Short mmCIF file of C-alpha atoms and ligand atoms in Angstrom, two decimals:
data_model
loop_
_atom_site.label_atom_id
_atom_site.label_comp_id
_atom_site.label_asym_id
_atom_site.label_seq_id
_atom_site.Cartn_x
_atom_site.Cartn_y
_atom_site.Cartn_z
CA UNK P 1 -18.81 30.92 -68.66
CA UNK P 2 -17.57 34.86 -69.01
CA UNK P 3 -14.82 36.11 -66.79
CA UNK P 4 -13.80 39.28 -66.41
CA UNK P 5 -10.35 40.49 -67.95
CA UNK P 6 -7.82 40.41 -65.07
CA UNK P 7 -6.72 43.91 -63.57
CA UNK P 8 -3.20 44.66 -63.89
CA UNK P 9 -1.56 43.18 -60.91
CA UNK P 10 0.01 45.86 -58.19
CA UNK P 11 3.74 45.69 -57.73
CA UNK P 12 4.26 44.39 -53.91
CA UNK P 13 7.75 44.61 -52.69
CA UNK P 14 9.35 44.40 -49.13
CA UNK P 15 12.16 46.51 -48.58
CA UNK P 16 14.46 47.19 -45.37
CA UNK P 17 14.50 50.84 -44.23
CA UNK P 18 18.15 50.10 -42.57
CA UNK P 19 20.06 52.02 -42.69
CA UNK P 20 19.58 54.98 -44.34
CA UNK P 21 20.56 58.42 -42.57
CA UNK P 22 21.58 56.19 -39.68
CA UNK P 23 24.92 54.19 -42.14
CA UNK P 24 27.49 55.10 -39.06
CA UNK P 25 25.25 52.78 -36.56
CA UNK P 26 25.87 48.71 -35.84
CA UNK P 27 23.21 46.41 -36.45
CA UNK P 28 23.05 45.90 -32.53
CA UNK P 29 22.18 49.52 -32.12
CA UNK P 30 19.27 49.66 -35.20
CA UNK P 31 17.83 46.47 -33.80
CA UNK P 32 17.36 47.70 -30.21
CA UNK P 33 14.19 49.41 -29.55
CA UNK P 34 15.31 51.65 -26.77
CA UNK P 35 17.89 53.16 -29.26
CA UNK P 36 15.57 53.72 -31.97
CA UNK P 37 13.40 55.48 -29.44
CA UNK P 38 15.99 57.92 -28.06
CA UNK P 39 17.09 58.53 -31.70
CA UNK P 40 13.71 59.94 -32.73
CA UNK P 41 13.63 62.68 -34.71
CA UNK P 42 11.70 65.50 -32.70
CA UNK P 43 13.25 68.89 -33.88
CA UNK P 44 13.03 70.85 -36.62
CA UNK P 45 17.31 71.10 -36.96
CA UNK P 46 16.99 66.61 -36.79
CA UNK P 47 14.58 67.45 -39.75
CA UNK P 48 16.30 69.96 -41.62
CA UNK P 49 19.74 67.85 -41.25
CA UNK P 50 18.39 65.19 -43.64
CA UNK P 51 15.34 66.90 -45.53
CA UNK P 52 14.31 70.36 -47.53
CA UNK P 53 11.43 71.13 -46.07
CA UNK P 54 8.87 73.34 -47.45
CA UNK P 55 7.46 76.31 -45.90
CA UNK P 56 4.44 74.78 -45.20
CA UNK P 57 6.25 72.26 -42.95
CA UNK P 58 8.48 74.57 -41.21
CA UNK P 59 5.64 76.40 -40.07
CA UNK P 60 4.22 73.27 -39.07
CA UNK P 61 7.05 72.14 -37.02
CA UNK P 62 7.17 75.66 -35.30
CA UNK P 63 3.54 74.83 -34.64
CA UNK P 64 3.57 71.44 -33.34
CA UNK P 65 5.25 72.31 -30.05
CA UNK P 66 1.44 73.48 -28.81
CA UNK P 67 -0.34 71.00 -30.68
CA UNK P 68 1.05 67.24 -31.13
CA UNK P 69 5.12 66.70 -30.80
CA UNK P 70 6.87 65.86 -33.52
CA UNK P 71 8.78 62.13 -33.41
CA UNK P 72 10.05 60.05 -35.86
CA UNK P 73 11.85 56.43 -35.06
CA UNK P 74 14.59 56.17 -37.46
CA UNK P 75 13.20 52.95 -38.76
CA UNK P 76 9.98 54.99 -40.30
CA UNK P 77 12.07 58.16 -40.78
CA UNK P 78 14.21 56.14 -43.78
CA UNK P 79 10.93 55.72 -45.52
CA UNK P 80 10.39 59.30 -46.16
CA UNK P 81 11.41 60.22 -50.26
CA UNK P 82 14.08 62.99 -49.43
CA UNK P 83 13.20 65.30 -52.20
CA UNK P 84 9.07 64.29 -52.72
CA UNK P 85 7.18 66.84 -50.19
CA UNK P 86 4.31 64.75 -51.47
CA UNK P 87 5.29 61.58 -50.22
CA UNK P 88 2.77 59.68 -48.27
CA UNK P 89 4.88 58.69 -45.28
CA UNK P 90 5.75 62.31 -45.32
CA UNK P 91 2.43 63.42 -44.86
CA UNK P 92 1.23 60.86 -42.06
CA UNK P 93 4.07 62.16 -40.51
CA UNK P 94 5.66 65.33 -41.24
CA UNK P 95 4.01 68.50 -39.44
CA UNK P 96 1.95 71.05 -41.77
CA UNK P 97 0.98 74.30 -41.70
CA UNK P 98 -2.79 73.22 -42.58
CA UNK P 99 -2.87 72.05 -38.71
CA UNK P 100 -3.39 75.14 -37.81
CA UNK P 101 -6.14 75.64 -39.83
CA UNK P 102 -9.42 74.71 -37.68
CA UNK P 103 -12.94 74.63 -39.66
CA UNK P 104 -15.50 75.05 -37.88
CA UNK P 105 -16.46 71.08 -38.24
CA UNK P 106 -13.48 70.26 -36.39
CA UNK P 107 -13.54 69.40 -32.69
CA UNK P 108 -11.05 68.40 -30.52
CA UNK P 109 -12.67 65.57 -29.54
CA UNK P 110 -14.55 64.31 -32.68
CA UNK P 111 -15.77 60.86 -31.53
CA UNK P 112 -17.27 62.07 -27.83
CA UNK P 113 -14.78 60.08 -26.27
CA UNK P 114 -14.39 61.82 -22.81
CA UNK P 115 -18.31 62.21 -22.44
CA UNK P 116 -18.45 58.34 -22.54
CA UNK P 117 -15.14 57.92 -19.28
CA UNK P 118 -16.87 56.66 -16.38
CA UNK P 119 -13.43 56.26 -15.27
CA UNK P 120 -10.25 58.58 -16.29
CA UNK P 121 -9.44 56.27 -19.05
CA UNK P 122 -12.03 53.88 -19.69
CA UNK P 123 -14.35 54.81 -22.83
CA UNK P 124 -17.51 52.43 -22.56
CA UNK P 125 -19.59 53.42 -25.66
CA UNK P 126 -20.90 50.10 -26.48
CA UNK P 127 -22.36 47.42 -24.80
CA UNK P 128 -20.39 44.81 -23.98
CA UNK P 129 -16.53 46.04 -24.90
CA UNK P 130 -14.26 48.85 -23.64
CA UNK P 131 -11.26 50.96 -24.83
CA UNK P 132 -9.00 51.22 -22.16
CA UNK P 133 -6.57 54.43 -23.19
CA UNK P 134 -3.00 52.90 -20.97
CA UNK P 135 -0.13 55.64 -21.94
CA UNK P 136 -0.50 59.06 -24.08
CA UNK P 137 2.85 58.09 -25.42
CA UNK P 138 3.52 56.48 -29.33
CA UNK P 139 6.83 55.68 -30.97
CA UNK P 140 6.25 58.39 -33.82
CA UNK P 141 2.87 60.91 -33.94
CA UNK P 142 0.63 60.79 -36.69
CA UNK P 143 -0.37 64.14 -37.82
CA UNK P 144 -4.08 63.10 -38.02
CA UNK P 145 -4.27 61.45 -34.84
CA UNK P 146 -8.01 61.32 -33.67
CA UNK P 147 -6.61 61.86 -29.67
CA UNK P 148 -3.99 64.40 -30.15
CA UNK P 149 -6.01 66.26 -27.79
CA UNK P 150 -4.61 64.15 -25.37
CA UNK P 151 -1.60 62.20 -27.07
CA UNK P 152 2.55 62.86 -27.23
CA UNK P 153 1.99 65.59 -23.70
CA UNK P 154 2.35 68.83 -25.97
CA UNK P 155 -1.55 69.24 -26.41
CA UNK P 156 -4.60 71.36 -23.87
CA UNK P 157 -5.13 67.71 -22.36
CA UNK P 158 -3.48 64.82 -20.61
CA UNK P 159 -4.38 61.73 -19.84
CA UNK P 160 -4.31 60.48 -16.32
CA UNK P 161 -5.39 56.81 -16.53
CA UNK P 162 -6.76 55.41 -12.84
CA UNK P 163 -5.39 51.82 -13.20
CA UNK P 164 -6.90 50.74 -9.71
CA UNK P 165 -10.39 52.45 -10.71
CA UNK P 166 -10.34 51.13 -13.80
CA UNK P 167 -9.86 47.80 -12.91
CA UNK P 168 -12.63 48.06 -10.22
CA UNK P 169 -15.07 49.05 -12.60
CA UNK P 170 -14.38 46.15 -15.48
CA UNK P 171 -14.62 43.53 -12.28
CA UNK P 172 -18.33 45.45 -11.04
CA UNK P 173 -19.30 45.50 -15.12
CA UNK P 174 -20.26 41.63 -15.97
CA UNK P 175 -21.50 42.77 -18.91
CA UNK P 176 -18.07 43.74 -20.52
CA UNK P 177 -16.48 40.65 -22.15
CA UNK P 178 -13.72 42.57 -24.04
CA UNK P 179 -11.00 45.12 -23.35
CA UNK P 180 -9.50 46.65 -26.20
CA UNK P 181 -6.20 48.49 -25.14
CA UNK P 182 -5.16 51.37 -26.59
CA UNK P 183 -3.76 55.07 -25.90
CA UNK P 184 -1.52 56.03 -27.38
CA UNK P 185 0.38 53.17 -28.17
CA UNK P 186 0.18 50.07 -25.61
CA UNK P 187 3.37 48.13 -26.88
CA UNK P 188 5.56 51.34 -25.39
CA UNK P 189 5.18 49.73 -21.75
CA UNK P 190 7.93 47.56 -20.65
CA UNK P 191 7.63 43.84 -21.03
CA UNK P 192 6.97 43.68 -17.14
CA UNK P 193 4.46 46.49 -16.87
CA UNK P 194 2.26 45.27 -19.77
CA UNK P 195 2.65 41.65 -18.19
CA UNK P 196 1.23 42.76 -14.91
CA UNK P 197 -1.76 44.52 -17.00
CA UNK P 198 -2.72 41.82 -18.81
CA UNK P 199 -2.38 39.60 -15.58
CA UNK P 200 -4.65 41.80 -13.75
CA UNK P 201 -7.07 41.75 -16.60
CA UNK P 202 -6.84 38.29 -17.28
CA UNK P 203 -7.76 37.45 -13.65
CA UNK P 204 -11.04 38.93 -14.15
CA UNK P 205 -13.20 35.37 -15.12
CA UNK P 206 -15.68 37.68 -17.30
CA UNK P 207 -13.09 39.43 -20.05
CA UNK P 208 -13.06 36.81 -22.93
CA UNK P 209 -10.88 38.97 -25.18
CA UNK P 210 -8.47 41.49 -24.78
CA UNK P 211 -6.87 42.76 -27.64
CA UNK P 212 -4.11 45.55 -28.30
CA UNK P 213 -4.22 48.24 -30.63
CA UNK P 214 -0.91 49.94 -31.63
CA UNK P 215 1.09 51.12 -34.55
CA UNK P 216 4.76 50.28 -32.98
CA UNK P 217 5.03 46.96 -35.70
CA UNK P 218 4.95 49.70 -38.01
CA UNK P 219 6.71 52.54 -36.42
CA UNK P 220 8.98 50.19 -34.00
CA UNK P 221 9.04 46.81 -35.54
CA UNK P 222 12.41 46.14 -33.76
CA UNK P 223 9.96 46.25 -30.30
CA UNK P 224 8.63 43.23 -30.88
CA UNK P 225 10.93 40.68 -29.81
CA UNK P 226 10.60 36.92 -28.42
CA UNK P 227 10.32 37.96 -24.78
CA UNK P 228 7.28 40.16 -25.54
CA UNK P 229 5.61 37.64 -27.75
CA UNK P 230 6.15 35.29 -24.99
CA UNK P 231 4.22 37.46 -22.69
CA UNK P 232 1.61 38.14 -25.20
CA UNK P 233 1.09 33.98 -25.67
CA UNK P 234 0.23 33.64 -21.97
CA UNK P 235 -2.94 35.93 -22.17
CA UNK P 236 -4.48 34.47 -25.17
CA UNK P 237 -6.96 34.60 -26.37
CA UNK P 238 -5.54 38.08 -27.29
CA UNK P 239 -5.60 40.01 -30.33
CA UNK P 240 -4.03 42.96 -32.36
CA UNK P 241 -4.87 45.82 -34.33
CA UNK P 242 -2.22 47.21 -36.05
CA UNK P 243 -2.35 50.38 -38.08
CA UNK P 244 -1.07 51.07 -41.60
CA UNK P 245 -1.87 53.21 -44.31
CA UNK P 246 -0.01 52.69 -47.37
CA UNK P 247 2.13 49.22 -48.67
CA UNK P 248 5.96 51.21 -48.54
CA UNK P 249 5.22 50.84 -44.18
CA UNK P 250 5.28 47.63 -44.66
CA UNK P 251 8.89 46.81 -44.82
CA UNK P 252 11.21 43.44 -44.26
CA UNK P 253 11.24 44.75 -40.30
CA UNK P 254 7.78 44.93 -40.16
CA UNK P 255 6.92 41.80 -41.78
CA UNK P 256 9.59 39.47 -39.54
CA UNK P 257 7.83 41.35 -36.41
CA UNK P 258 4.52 40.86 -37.64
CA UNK P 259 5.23 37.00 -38.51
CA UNK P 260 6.96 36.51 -35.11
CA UNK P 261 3.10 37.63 -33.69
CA UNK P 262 1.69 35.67 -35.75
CA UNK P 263 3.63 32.59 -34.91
CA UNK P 264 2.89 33.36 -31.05
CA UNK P 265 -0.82 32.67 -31.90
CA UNK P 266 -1.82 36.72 -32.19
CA UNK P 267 -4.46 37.25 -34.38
CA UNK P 268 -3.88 40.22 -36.63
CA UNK P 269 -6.05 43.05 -38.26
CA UNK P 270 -5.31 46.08 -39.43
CA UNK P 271 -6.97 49.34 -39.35
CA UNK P 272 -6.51 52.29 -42.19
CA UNK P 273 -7.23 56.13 -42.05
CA UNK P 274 -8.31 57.38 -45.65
CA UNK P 275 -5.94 59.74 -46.26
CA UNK P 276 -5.86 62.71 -49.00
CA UNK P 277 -2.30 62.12 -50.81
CA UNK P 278 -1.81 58.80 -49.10
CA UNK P 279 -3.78 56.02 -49.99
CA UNK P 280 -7.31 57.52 -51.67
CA UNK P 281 -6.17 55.83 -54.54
CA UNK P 282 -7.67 52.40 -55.23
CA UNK P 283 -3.75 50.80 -57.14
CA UNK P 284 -2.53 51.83 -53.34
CA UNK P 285 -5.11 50.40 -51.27
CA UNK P 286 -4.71 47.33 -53.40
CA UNK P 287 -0.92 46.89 -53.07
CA UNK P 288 -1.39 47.69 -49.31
CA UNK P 289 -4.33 44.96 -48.35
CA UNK P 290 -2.28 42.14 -51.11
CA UNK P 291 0.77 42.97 -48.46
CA UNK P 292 -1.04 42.55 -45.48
CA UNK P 293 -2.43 38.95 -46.66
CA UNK P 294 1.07 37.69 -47.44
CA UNK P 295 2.17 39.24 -43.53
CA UNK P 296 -1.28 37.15 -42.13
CA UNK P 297 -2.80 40.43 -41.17
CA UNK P 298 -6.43 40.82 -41.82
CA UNK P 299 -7.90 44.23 -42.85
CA UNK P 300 -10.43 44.97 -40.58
CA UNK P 301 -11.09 48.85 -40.76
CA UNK P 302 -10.78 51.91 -43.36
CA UNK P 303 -11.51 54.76 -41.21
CA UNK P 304 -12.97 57.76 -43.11
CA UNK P 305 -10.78 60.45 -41.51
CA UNK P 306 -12.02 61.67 -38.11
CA UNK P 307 -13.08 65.45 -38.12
CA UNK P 308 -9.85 66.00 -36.00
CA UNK P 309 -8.79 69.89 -35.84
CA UNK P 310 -6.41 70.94 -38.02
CA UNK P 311 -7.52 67.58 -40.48
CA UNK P 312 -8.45 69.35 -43.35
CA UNK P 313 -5.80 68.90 -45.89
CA UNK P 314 -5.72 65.31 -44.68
CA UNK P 315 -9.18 64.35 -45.27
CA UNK P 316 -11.15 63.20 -48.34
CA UNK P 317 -14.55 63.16 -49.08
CA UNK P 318 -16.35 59.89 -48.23
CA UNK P 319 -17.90 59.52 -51.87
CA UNK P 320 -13.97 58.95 -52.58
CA UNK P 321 -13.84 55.58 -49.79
CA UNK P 322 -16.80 53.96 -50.72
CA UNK P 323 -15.63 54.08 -54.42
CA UNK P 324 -12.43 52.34 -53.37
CA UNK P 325 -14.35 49.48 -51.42
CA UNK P 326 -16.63 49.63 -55.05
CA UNK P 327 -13.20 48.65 -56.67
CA UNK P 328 -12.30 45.83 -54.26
CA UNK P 329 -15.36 44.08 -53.53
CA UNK P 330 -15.79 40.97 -56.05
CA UNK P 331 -12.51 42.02 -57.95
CA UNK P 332 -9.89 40.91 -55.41
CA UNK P 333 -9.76 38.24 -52.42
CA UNK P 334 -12.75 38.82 -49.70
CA UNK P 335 -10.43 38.48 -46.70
CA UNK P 336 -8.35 41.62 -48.51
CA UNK P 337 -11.26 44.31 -47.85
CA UNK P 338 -11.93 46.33 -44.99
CA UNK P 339 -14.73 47.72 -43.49
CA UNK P 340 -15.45 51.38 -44.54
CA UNK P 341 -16.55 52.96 -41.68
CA UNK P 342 -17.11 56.47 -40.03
CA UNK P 343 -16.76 57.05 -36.37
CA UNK P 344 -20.00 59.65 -36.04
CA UNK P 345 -18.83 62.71 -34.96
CA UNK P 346 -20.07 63.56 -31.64
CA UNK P 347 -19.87 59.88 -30.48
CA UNK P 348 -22.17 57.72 -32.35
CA UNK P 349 -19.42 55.27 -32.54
CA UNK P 350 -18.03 53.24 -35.68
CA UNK P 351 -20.89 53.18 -38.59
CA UNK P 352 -20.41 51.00 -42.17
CA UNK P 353 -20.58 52.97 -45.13
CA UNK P 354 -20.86 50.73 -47.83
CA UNK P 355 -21.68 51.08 -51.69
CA UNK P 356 -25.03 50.03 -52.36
CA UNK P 357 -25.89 47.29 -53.69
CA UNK P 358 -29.44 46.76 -53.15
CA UNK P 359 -31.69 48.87 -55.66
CA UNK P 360 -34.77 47.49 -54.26
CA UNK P 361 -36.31 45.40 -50.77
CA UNK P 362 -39.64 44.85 -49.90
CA UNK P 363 -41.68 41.61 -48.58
CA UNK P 364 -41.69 39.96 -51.65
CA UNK P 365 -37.90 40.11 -52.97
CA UNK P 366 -34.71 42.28 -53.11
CA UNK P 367 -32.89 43.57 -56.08
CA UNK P 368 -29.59 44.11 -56.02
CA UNK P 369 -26.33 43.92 -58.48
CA UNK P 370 -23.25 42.73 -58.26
CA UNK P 371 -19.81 43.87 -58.46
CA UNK P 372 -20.17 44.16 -62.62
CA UNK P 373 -23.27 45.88 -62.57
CA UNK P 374 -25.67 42.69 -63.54
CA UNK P 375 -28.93 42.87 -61.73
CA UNK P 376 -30.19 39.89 -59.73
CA UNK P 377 -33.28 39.34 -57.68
CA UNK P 378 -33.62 36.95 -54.71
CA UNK P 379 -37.66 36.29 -53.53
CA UNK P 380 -37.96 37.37 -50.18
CA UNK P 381 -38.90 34.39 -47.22
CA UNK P 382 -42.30 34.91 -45.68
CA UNK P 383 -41.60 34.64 -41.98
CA UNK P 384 -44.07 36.13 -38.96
CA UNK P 385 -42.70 39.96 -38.35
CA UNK P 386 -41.32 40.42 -42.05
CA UNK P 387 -41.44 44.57 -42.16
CA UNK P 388 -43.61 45.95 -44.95
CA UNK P 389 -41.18 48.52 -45.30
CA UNK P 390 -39.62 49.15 -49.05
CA UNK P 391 -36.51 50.85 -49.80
CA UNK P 392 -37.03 52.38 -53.00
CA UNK P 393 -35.32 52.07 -56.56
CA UNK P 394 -32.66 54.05 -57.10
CA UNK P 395 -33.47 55.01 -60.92
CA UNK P 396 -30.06 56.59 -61.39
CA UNK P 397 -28.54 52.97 -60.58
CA UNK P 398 -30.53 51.30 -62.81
CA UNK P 399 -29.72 53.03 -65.63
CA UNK P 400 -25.87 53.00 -65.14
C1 PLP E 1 -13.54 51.22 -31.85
C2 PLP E 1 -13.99 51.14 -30.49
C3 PLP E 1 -14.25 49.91 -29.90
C4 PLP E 1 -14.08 48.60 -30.63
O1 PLP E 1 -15.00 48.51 -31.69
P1 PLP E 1 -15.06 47.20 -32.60
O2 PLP E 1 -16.00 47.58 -33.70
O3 PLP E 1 -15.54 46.09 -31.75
O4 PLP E 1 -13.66 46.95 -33.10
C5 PLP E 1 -14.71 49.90 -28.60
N1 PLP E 1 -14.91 51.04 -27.92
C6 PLP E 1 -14.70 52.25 -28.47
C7 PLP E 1 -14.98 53.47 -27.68
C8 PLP E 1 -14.22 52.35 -29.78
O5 PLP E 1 -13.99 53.54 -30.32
S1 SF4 E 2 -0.02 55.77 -33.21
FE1 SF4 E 2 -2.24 55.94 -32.90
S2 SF4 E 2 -2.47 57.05 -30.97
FE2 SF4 E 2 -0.35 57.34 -31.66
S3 SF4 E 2 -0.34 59.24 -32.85
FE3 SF4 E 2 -0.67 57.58 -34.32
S4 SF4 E 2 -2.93 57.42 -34.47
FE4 SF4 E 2 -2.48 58.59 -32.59
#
């Protein structure tokens, strides 16, 4: 039998980002959420103390103020490269000049979120599941964040969440079985006030899931303690999203935190933003999805970057995402890949975008090829209602 030469193998480290800028603090202090939270970086002097910026960024921070805050935790803030302006935590992170630049794609809100609010809060797009937006406050703001219309308080919107309504209308709606929560970052509530959420939901007999969305295991890892995974334990089944975007966030913090979840029975995926100069490289999105194996996380989404306002040195094109998944399907672990997807602007919601594999599909058989480029061809089942439909070769595909 032929196999394929092995691929050189990505280096995966974990590192600690302690202590960094922060050497005069005790381990008590860097460990304790609340102090990592008031010791965000938010101005441009806390930048300019510990980084050259370029121009580009100084304008952006001047900018921010009206747009999206700046924050940094000190955790994340370590894992900038000091003298690299081109340094992919930088960029998730840092404030640029190019958010200022709108194109006439952009929107402010680019996946119709507010037209789908029955209640101030609660997005029901799909059937049966709902994205309950809790705070408009994270531990650090991404630059590209698809609701910094609405997220860190600096932006034209805020978000005034009706808890009471919105728990009214998931008991009225049978039809919902699952709650994702969201914001903003959900983890920012105290232990007691995301208890009492998650006991309200939980009381309703039709929710079967409820999962959490946040970035604070990446921004905040020190927030996730025993007590809160405690808490999280007695809701089950619940679930988390996390969000990463390149393997250096994924540090010896964030893996304890995320193992500490993961021992409390959370299941864990994470979701990805394609991002120009941050992982649209296939050797990163490899070393990222190998580390999020070994921390049991499961990637679930690559996000082709939302046409947020100010996005466009930030995005990529989508040819460049579906040649990444091209790279990763067949030639590394299943469980490893993510979902491409692109949330349709306008509100269509989340759509796969896939390479193609199929060349040809009619009643009779589908063609197809696999992750070398051998063609194979599977005969079609007759069954009642079988769609005469074709798709058509792609000649281009076959002669590759
Ligand atoms: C992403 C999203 C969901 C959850 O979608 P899944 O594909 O089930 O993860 C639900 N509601 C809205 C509005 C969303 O944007
Ligand atoms: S953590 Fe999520 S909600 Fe908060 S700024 Fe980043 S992308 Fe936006």
């Amino acid at each position: 039998m032929e196999i394929s030469t092995p691929e050189p193998r990505v280096e995966v480290n974990f590192v600690t980002s302690a202590p960094g800028y922060w050497s005069d603090v005790t381990s008590e202090q860097w460990s304790d959420w609340k102090w990592q939270l008031k010791n965000r970086v938010t101005t441009l002097e806390g930048l300019e103390k510990r980084l050259q910026l370029t121009p580009q960024e100084r304008a952006g921070v001047i900018l921010s103020g009206s747009k999206l805050s700046l924050a940094v935790t000190p955790h994340y803030f370590n894992l900038i490269e000091r003298d690299n302006p081109n340094c992919p935590i930088r960029r998730q992170i840092i404030p640029h000049v190019g958010e200022g630049t709108v194109s006439p794609v952009e929107m402010a809100d680019p996946c119709g979120e507010d037209a789908h609010m029955p209640v101030p809060g609660l997005v029901h797009r799909y059937p049966d599941r709902v994205l309950f937006l809790i705070t408009d406050r994270c531990a650090s703001y991404c630059r590209y964040c698809t609701r910094s219309r609405m997220v860190s308080g600096a932006g034209e919107q805020e978000l005034h969440t009706d808890f009471d309504e919105a728990i009214g209308y998931l008991k009225k709606h049978t039809e919902v079985r699952d709650v994702l929560l969201s914001g903003g970052d959900p983890l920012l509530f105290s232990d007691e006030k995301l208890d009492a959420l998650l006991t309200r939901l939980r009381e309703i007999p039709h929710l079967e899931f409820l999962r959490i969305g946040t970035r604070v295991p990446i921004f905040l890892p020190q927030r996730i303690t025993p007590e809160l995974c405690r808490i999280l334990q007695k809701h089950h089944p619940l679930w988390m999203s996390i969000h990463t975007n390149h393997p250096r966030e994924l540090t010896i913090e964030v893996r304890d935190a995320l193992a500490l979840l993961a021992d409390h029975g959370v299941p864990l995926g994470n979701q990805s933003v394609l991002l120009a100069g941050v992982n649209d490289s296939l050797p990163v999105m490899k070393s990222l999805i190998h580390k999020l194996l070994r921390c049991r996380v499961r990637p679930y989404y690559l996000y082709q970057c939302d046409l947020i306002q100010g996005s466009s040195h930030l995005r990529t094109s989508v040819h460049k995402g579906i040649e990444i998944i091209e790279g990763l399907r067949g030639h590394t672990t299943g469980y490893a890949i993510p979902q491409f997807v692109i949330d349709a602007p306008g509100g269509g919601g989340k759509v796969p975008v896939n390479p193609s594999y199929v060349f040809f599909h009619d009643s009779e058989k589908v063609v197809f090829r696999n992750f070398e480029g051998k063609v194979f061809e599977y005969p079609e089942v007759q069954e009642e209602g079988t769609p005469s439909w074709a798709v058509p070769i792609h000649e281009e595909a076959f002669t590759s």
